[in-house]
XYZ file of N, CA and C in Angstrom:
219
model
N -7.971 -17.750 -1.663
C -9.661 -17.384 -1.550
C -9.870 -18.983 -1.901
N -11.080 -19.304 -0.941
C -11.590 -20.913 -0.845
C -12.285 -21.370 -2.383
N -12.395 -22.157 -2.552
C -13.046 -22.935 -3.664
C -14.459 -22.535 -3.954
N -15.182 -22.555 -2.638
C -16.174 -22.327 -2.258
C -16.877 -20.846 -3.056
N -15.984 -19.928 -2.306
C -16.213 -18.499 -2.496
C -16.066 -18.383 -3.975
N -15.061 -19.156 -4.919
C -15.160 -19.004 -6.239
C -16.659 -19.159 -6.982
N -17.223 -20.792 -6.371
C -18.401 -21.180 -6.996
C -19.519 -20.219 -6.756
N -19.399 -19.368 -5.814
C -20.477 -18.469 -5.450
C -20.259 -17.213 -6.201
N -18.922 -16.719 -6.281
C -18.998 -15.593 -7.283
C -19.438 -16.078 -8.779
N -18.836 -17.371 -8.912
C -19.151 -17.640 -10.406
C -20.770 -17.582 -10.403
N -21.505 -18.089 -9.698
C -22.799 -18.078 -9.736
C -23.777 -16.728 -9.666
N -22.902 -15.758 -8.866
C -23.382 -14.784 -8.624
C -23.416 -13.649 -9.601
N -22.220 -13.737 -10.601
C -21.761 -12.862 -11.650
C -22.017 -13.653 -13.164
N -22.093 -15.162 -13.124
C -21.615 -15.456 -14.248
C -20.390 -15.913 -14.973
N -19.450 -15.298 -14.408
C -18.225 -14.987 -14.827
C -17.151 -16.015 -14.334
N -16.417 -16.939 -14.872
C -15.596 -17.529 -14.554
C -14.434 -16.527 -13.725
N -13.871 -17.509 -12.283
C -13.279 -17.117 -11.617
C -11.780 -16.754 -12.395
N -11.060 -15.670 -11.866
C -9.758 -15.345 -12.447
C -8.746 -16.320 -12.144
N -7.904 -16.721 -13.021
C -6.709 -17.584 -12.467
C -5.878 -16.602 -12.182
N -5.314 -16.990 -10.394
C -4.232 -15.715 -10.011
C -3.220 -16.825 -9.892
N -2.907 -18.151 -9.872
C -1.583 -18.800 -9.384
C -1.391 -18.466 -8.059
N -0.142 -17.956 -7.842
C 0.119 -17.889 -6.480
C -0.203 -16.667 -5.856
N -1.030 -15.609 -6.625
C -1.534 -14.392 -5.785
C -2.442 -14.727 -5.219
N -2.913 -13.386 -4.352
C -3.993 -13.576 -3.680
C -4.968 -12.140 -3.613
N -6.106 -11.926 -3.272
C -6.860 -10.791 -3.129
C -6.599 -10.298 -1.744
N -6.376 -10.908 -0.963
C -6.252 -10.706 0.751
C -4.929 -10.285 1.076
N -3.741 -10.807 0.436
C -2.624 -11.052 0.879
C -1.670 -10.156 0.082
N -1.196 -9.071 0.302
C -0.165 -8.192 -0.735
C 0.897 -7.539 -0.286
N 2.131 -7.722 -0.447
C 2.664 -8.919 -1.297
C 2.416 -10.305 -1.048
N 2.357 -11.131 -1.841
C 2.318 -12.577 -1.835
C 3.008 -13.357 -2.554
N 3.999 -14.251 -2.478
C 4.554 -14.672 -4.131
C 6.054 -15.217 -3.239
N 6.477 -15.797 -4.394
C 7.847 -16.899 -4.229
C 8.855 -15.781 -5.032
N 9.460 -15.377 -4.555
C 10.819 -14.175 -5.432
C 12.157 -14.626 -5.572
N 12.808 -14.576 -6.463
C 14.261 -15.099 -6.803
C 15.135 -14.026 -5.798
N 16.029 -14.623 -5.318
C 17.134 -13.748 -4.907
C 18.595 -14.073 -5.573
N 19.442 -13.316 -4.980
C 20.685 -13.187 -5.524
C 21.215 -14.502 -5.307
N 21.901 -15.216 -6.265
C 22.532 -16.841 -6.597
C 21.742 -17.606 -7.316
N 22.231 -18.789 -7.010
C 21.756 -19.558 -8.068
C 20.668 -20.625 -7.003
N 19.488 -20.533 -7.821
C 18.096 -21.379 -7.163
C 17.912 -20.956 -5.539
N 18.071 -19.563 -5.210
C 17.657 -18.849 -4.047
C 16.276 -18.144 -4.079
N 15.404 -18.534 -3.374
C 14.120 -17.524 -3.424
C 13.769 -17.588 -1.816
N 12.400 -16.378 -1.987
C 12.056 -16.132 -0.552
C 10.644 -16.166 -0.983
N 9.854 -16.656 0.312
C 8.381 -16.674 -0.045
C 8.302 -15.513 0.981
N 6.933 -14.598 0.666
C 6.477 -13.474 1.159
C 5.003 -13.421 1.354
N 4.318 -13.105 2.577
C 2.986 -13.173 2.243
C 2.824 -12.101 3.448
N 2.193 -10.832 3.131
C 1.774 -9.807 3.781
C 0.345 -9.753 3.936
N 0.070 -9.996 5.479
C -1.742 -10.173 5.541
C -2.224 -9.458 6.652
N -1.965 -7.859 6.564
C -2.545 -6.701 7.007
C -1.735 -5.762 7.389
N -2.033 -4.716 7.963
C -1.323 -3.582 8.357
C 0.047 -3.717 9.321
N -0.445 -4.725 10.411
C 0.826 -4.871 11.011
C 1.800 -5.954 10.195
N 1.505 -7.015 9.437
C 2.556 -7.507 8.660
C 3.350 -6.644 7.803
N 2.715 -5.765 7.701
C 3.461 -4.676 6.484
C 4.498 -3.840 7.260
N 4.280 -3.194 8.454
C 5.004 -2.861 9.195
C 6.244 -3.309 9.324
N 5.994 -4.666 9.846
C 7.014 -5.547 9.897
C 7.537 -6.126 8.926
N 7.246 -6.102 7.632
C 7.895 -6.443 6.665
C 8.804 -5.419 6.057
N 8.465 -3.911 6.530
C 9.364 -2.659 6.151
C 10.263 -2.691 6.855
N 10.149 -3.018 8.261
C 11.449 -3.199 9.246
C 11.923 -4.019 9.047
N 11.977 -5.267 8.376
C 12.688 -6.067 7.891
C 13.716 -5.703 6.674
N 12.965 -5.058 5.829
C 13.930 -4.700 4.762
C 14.663 -3.449 5.169
N 14.601 -2.775 6.599
C 15.254 -1.446 6.675
C 14.448 -0.337 6.515
N 13.026 -0.335 6.538
C 12.355 0.666 6.483
C 12.708 1.653 5.054
N 12.612 1.091 3.755
C 12.776 1.677 2.838
C 11.844 2.487 2.793
N 12.625 4.110 1.937
C 11.571 5.001 1.653
C 10.168 4.900 0.766
N 10.394 3.641 0.064
C 9.024 3.437 -1.037
C 8.340 3.041 -0.255
N 8.186 2.274 0.961
C 7.263 1.896 1.833
C 6.494 2.864 2.206
N 6.741 4.151 2.510
C 5.415 4.935 2.726
C 4.759 5.700 1.603
N 5.235 5.481 0.463
C 4.484 5.690 -0.758
C 2.851 5.765 -0.661
N 2.112 6.647 -0.849
C 0.710 6.414 -0.770
C 0.072 5.633 -1.575
N 0.713 4.801 -2.506
C 0.095 4.157 -3.420
C 0.331 2.422 -2.675
N 0.829 2.506 -1.719
C 0.958 1.453 -0.671
C 0.569 1.289 0.424
N -0.384 2.409 0.570
C -1.139 2.364 1.963
C -2.239 1.623 2.071
N -2.559 0.815 0.912
C -3.790 -0.240 1.242
C -3.394 -1.172 -0.029
N -4.093 -2.399 0.169
C -3.906 -3.544 -0.606
C -4.386 -3.385 -1.834
């Protein structure tokens, strides 16, 4: 989310923006995740339904990917 959006959200609500670190409201999952081995990581950003389908395909279409909990961000 851009800094400008944070400013307007703060002005509108009076609440300071939540610290999100490497997380995003718009992309889920998104982050850097540890892999097997020493100092090995993978960066993942899924930015929509088409990305989600490709992501699941890259993982071998695991059954948990069809869980209704993951139907929306």
